[in-house]
Short mmCIF file of C-alpha atoms (C1' of nucleotides) in Angstrom, two decimals:
data_model
loop_
_atom_site.label_atom_id
_atom_site.label_comp_id
_atom_site.label_asym_id
_atom_site.label_seq_id
_atom_site.Cartn_x
_atom_site.Cartn_y
_atom_site.Cartn_z
CA MET A 1 83.73 50.72 122.34
CA SER A 2 84.01 54.20 120.88
CA GLY A 3 81.24 53.55 118.35
CA LYS A 4 78.79 54.96 121.19
CA LEU A 5 80.64 58.07 121.71
CA PRO A 6 79.60 61.43 120.06
CA GLU A 7 81.39 62.21 116.98
CA CYS A 8 83.27 65.28 118.01
CA GLY A 9 86.88 66.36 117.79
CA VAL A 10 87.38 65.72 121.53
CA ALA A 11 86.08 62.17 121.23
CA ARG A 12 88.91 61.36 118.57
CA PHE A 13 91.41 62.62 120.80
CA LEU A 14 90.17 60.57 123.79
CA VAL A 15 89.99 57.48 121.49
CA LEU A 16 93.62 57.91 120.12
CA LEU A 17 94.93 58.80 123.71
CA GLU A 18 92.87 55.86 125.56
CA GLY A 19 94.58 54.46 128.59
CA PRO A 20 96.96 56.13 130.91
CA TRP A 21 100.25 54.95 129.34
CA ALA A 22 99.33 56.65 125.75
CA THR A 23 99.73 60.19 126.83
CA LEU A 24 102.78 59.45 128.89
CA VAL A 25 104.44 57.80 125.75
CA VAL A 26 103.72 60.81 123.88
CA ARG A 27 104.94 62.97 126.36
CA GLU A 28 108.33 61.19 126.11
CA LEU A 29 108.39 61.50 122.41
CA LEU A 30 108.00 65.23 122.59
CA HIS A 31 111.49 65.51 123.82
CA GLY A 32 112.49 63.97 120.53
CA THR A 33 113.28 60.85 118.50
CA LEU A 34 113.66 57.81 120.95
CA ARG A 35 114.61 54.16 120.80
CA PHE A 36 112.20 51.30 122.17
CA SER A 37 114.66 50.76 125.07
CA GLN A 38 114.75 54.68 125.79
CA LEU A 39 111.41 54.65 125.99
CA ARG A 40 111.30 51.83 128.46
CA GLU A 41 113.75 53.55 130.74
CA ALA A 42 111.92 56.77 130.50
CA LEU A 43 108.55 55.22 131.49
CA PRO A 44 109.41 52.87 134.47
CA GLY A 45 106.67 50.50 135.28
CA ILE A 46 105.54 49.90 131.62
CA SER A 47 105.73 46.50 130.09
CA PRO A 48 106.93 45.82 126.77
CA HIS A 49 103.56 44.59 126.01
CA THR A 50 101.87 47.80 126.76
CA LEU A 51 104.47 49.82 125.02
CA THR A 52 104.27 48.14 121.74
CA SER A 53 100.53 48.11 121.84
CA ARG A 54 100.51 51.93 122.28
CA LEU A 55 103.18 52.61 119.59
CA ARG A 56 101.49 50.24 117.24
CA ARG A 57 98.22 52.40 117.59
CA PHE A 58 100.20 55.51 117.21
CA GLU A 59 101.63 54.30 113.87
CA ALA A 60 98.00 53.35 112.82
CA PHE A 61 96.93 56.94 113.68
CA GLY A 62 99.73 58.85 111.83
CA ILE A 63 101.04 60.54 114.94
CA VAL A 64 104.25 58.41 114.93
CA THR A 65 106.74 56.98 112.62
CA ARG A 66 108.69 53.95 113.17
CA ALA A 67 112.44 53.75 111.64
CA VAL A 68 114.01 50.35 111.63
CA TYR A 69 117.81 50.36 111.26
CA ALA A 70 119.37 46.83 110.17
CA GLU A 71 122.12 46.73 112.48
CA VAL A 72 123.70 44.32 115.15
CA PRO A 73 122.00 44.89 117.76
CA PRO A 74 118.79 45.99 115.84
CA ARG A 75 117.84 49.72 116.47
CA VAL A 76 114.25 51.25 116.10
CA GLU A 77 113.53 54.75 116.62
CA TYR A 78 110.09 56.29 117.14
CA THR A 79 109.55 59.89 116.19
CA LEU A 80 106.43 61.88 116.41
CA THR A 81 104.81 63.12 112.98
CA PRO A 82 103.81 66.91 112.56
CA VAL A 83 100.32 65.83 113.69
CA GLY A 84 101.84 64.16 116.94
CA GLU A 85 104.07 67.21 117.37
CA ARG A 86 100.69 69.37 117.53
CA LEU A 87 99.77 67.57 120.87
CA ARG A 88 102.29 69.34 122.50
CA PRO A 89 99.99 72.25 123.60
CA VAL A 90 97.45 69.76 125.02
CA LEU A 91 100.10 67.85 127.16
CA GLU A 92 101.30 71.33 128.27
CA ALA A 93 97.72 72.38 129.38
CA MET A 94 97.66 69.28 131.15
CA ALA A 95 100.70 69.68 133.04
CA VAL A 96 99.63 73.59 133.80
CA TRP A 97 96.34 72.25 135.24
CA ALA A 98 98.07 69.63 137.41
CA SER A 99 100.51 72.12 138.67
CA SER A 100 97.76 74.52 139.80
CA VAL A 101 96.29 71.70 141.79
CA PRO A 102 99.10 70.49 143.88
CA GLN A 103 97.01 68.62 146.28
CA LEU A 104 94.23 66.16 144.66
CA ALA A 105 92.27 63.46 146.32
CA PRO A 106 94.54 60.45 146.54
CA ALA A 107 92.89 57.17 147.94
CA SER A 108 89.63 58.93 148.15
CA ALA A 109 88.87 58.18 144.58
CA ILE A 110 86.51 55.41 144.04
CA MET B 1 96.01 50.44 138.26
CA SER B 2 97.36 53.91 138.68
CA GLY B 3 99.87 52.82 141.23
CA LYS B 4 102.37 51.83 138.87
CA LEU B 5 102.22 55.13 136.79
CA PRO B 6 104.78 57.74 137.36
CA GLU B 7 104.17 60.27 139.89
CA CYS B 8 103.90 63.23 137.64
CA GLY B 9 101.45 65.91 137.19
CA VAL B 10 100.08 64.79 134.00
CA ALA B 11 99.44 61.18 135.42
CA ARG B 12 97.06 62.85 137.95
CA PHE B 13 95.14 64.33 135.01
CA LEU B 14 95.00 61.05 133.23
CA VAL B 15 93.75 59.13 136.38
CA LEU B 16 91.00 61.67 137.02
CA LEU B 17 89.88 61.54 133.49
CA GLU B 18 90.28 57.86 132.96
CA GLY B 19 87.83 56.63 130.36
CA PRO B 20 86.33 58.30 127.14
CA TRP B 21 83.47 59.57 128.85
CA ALA B 22 84.89 61.29 131.74
CA THR B 23 86.40 64.24 129.48
CA LEU B 24 83.05 64.54 127.86
CA VAL B 25 81.15 64.99 131.04
CA VAL B 26 83.38 67.79 132.25
CA ARG B 27 83.04 69.36 128.70
CA GLU B 28 79.23 69.60 128.99
CA LEU B 29 79.60 70.95 132.53
CA LEU B 30 81.89 73.76 131.23
CA HIS B 31 78.76 75.29 129.64
CA GLY B 32 77.44 75.52 133.24
CA THR B 33 75.29 73.78 135.73
CA LEU B 34 73.42 70.73 134.82
CA ARG B 35 71.17 68.49 136.06
CA PHE B 36 71.22 64.62 135.84
CA SER B 37 68.87 64.44 133.10
CA GLN B 38 70.31 67.31 131.12
CA LEU B 39 73.68 65.44 131.17
CA ARG B 40 71.98 62.53 129.87
CA GLU B 41 70.32 64.46 126.91
CA ALA B 42 73.47 66.25 126.21
CA LEU B 43 75.61 63.02 126.17
CA PRO B 44 73.50 60.65 123.89
CA GLY B 45 74.60 57.10 124.42
CA ILE B 46 75.84 57.27 128.04
CA SER B 47 74.11 55.07 130.47
CA PRO B 48 73.04 56.41 133.86
CA HIS B 49 75.53 53.85 135.43
CA THR B 50 78.37 55.34 133.62
CA LEU B 51 77.24 59.03 134.22
CA THR B 52 76.92 58.42 137.94
CA SER B 53 80.19 56.58 138.37
CA ARG B 54 81.95 59.60 136.66
CA LEU B 55 80.24 61.88 138.74
CA ARG B 56 81.10 60.37 141.72
CA ARG B 57 84.82 60.33 140.98
CA PHE B 58 84.60 64.00 140.08
CA GLU B 59 82.98 64.71 143.43
CA ALA B 60 85.87 62.65 145.36
CA PHE B 61 88.37 64.54 143.48
CA GLY B 62 86.82 68.00 144.04
CA ILE B 63 86.20 69.19 140.69
CA VAL B 64 82.63 69.01 140.77
CA THR B 65 79.77 69.68 143.62
CA ARG B 66 76.57 68.07 143.78
CA ALA B 67 73.57 70.03 144.99
CA VAL B 68 70.25 68.11 146.03
CA TYR B 69 67.04 70.00 146.05
CA ALA B 70 64.43 68.29 148.01
CA GLU B 71 61.47 69.00 145.62
CA VAL B 72 58.93 66.79 143.75
CA PRO B 73 60.25 65.70 141.28
CA PRO B 74 63.53 65.68 143.05
CA ARG B 75 66.29 68.04 141.42
CA VAL B 76 70.02 67.50 141.49
CA GLU B 77 72.56 69.81 139.94
CA TYR B 78 76.08 69.39 139.20
CA THR B 79 78.51 72.35 139.07
CA LEU B 80 82.26 72.69 138.16
CA THR B 81 84.36 73.64 141.17
CA PRO B 82 87.01 76.37 140.37
CA VAL B 83 89.42 73.57 139.95
CA GLY B 84 87.32 71.90 137.84
CA GLU B 85 86.89 75.09 135.76
CA ARG B 86 90.50 75.09 135.47
CA LEU B 87 90.38 72.24 133.10
CA ARG B 88 88.76 74.60 130.21
CA PRO B 89 92.34 75.18 128.72
CA VAL B 90 93.11 71.30 128.38
CA LEU B 91 89.72 70.65 126.88
CA GLU B 92 90.03 73.46 124.45
CA ALA B 93 93.68 72.37 123.54
CA MET B 94 92.20 69.06 122.65
CA ALA B 95 89.52 70.65 120.53
CA VAL B 96 92.08 72.83 118.57
CA TRP B 97 94.25 69.73 117.83
CA ALA B 98 91.35 67.74 116.68
CA SER B 99 90.15 70.39 114.43
CA SER B 100 93.71 70.85 112.98
CA VAL B 101 93.53 67.06 112.16
CA PRO B 102 90.57 66.58 110.38
CA GLN B 103 91.15 63.17 109.02
CA LEU B 104 92.47 60.62 111.29
CA ALA B 105 92.74 56.77 111.00
CA PRO B 106 89.22 55.44 111.53
CA ALA B 107 88.87 51.69 111.64
CA SER B 108 92.61 51.07 110.79
CA ALA B 109 93.14 51.54 114.53
CA ILE B 110 94.23 48.31 116.30
"C1'" DC C 1 63.48 62.60 138.19
"C1'" DT C 2 67.75 60.53 140.03
"C1'" DG C 3 69.52 57.17 140.58
"C1'" DT C 4 71.02 51.74 142.39
"C1'" DA C 5 71.57 46.81 141.48
"C1'" DT C 6 72.97 42.87 138.66
"C1'" DC C 7 75.19 40.87 135.03
"C1'" DC C 8 78.02 40.89 131.14
"C1'" DC C 9 81.67 42.30 127.74
"C1'" DC C 10 85.74 44.54 126.13
"C1'" DT C 11 90.12 46.42 126.16
"C1'" DG C 12 94.06 48.31 128.88
"C1'" DG C 13 97.58 46.83 131.31
"C1'" DG C 14 100.91 43.30 134.04
"C1'" DA C 15 103.92 39.12 134.10
"C1'" DT C 16 106.48 35.89 132.30
"C1'" DA C 17 108.86 33.56 128.87
"C1'" DC C 18 110.59 33.19 124.48
"C1'" DT C 19 112.78 34.51 119.38
"C1'" DG C 20 115.15 37.03 115.35
"C1'" DC D 1 117.90 45.16 121.35
"C1'" DA D 2 113.14 44.89 119.93
"C1'" DG D 3 110.07 42.78 120.31
"C1'" DT D 4 105.99 38.53 120.48
"C1'" DA D 5 103.11 35.04 122.91
"C1'" DT D 6 99.98 33.72 126.77
"C1'" DC D 7 97.55 33.98 130.46
"C1'" DC D 8 95.47 36.75 133.70
"C1'" DC D 9 93.32 40.85 136.34
"C1'" DA D 10 90.80 45.01 136.89
"C1'" DG D 11 87.97 48.62 135.67
"C1'" DG D 12 85.09 51.33 132.17
"C1'" DG D 13 80.93 50.86 130.03
"C1'" DG D 14 76.57 49.00 128.24
"C1'" DA D 15 71.68 46.82 129.05
"C1'" DT D 16 67.93 45.95 131.93
"C1'" DA D 17 65.29 46.27 135.77
"C1'" DC D 18 64.03 48.31 139.90
"C1'" DA D 19 63.81 52.03 144.07
"C1'" DG D 20 63.30 56.55 146.55
#
DNA sequence: CTGTATCCCCTGGGATACTG
DNA sequence: CAGTATCCCAGGGGATACAG
């Protein structure tokens, strides 16, 4: 789908963080390393299907590392790479914008 | 779709700028007021269908104003509102991130 | 020039159920 | 616990054609 997009830097960001949940997952990981179940708790409403999908993409893009610990019960931890950490200013800018626009069109959106 | 998302500020941003083209349209309008045809030229590959769809949403959210001039041929100009202008830092942050990560996983993405 | 109308495809995302 | 497997839906986006 992204093949038709202009090849600018912003476009690469948009492909990586495609979909509403992607950014929210990154946002949680900016708090530090988290396990799969911790991400699910931190993101009420997300399905395991979606969460796995986003994490796999993040791994492929190199913004997240996946550490598996052979324990019982099993433990898997996800951590942002330095490249992923560098997304922090972007997320902060989003938050700043949102806080500066308290009332935004709700159901009026098409 | 967004009904299940957490109600945080970032989520509102994500709903507004849903889809890869949305952000790119805003990016062009940050250069100043543009006509429909100018946006199409600046965004090679976008269909009129998609462009109209995004612009209508932006109007509904109040980040873009639509000015129609009853001329022949007709002229319609789109301009960012102050709220829309405030998105500039976010786009800049995205660009900074992208420029700091020259090589990002291409076809390896799922 | 500035759209609108159809029709179609793809992918994000949800629900549910089921393993190692 | 950490997923995977299916099936399904909604909406973004493209292509084409047509209208004011």
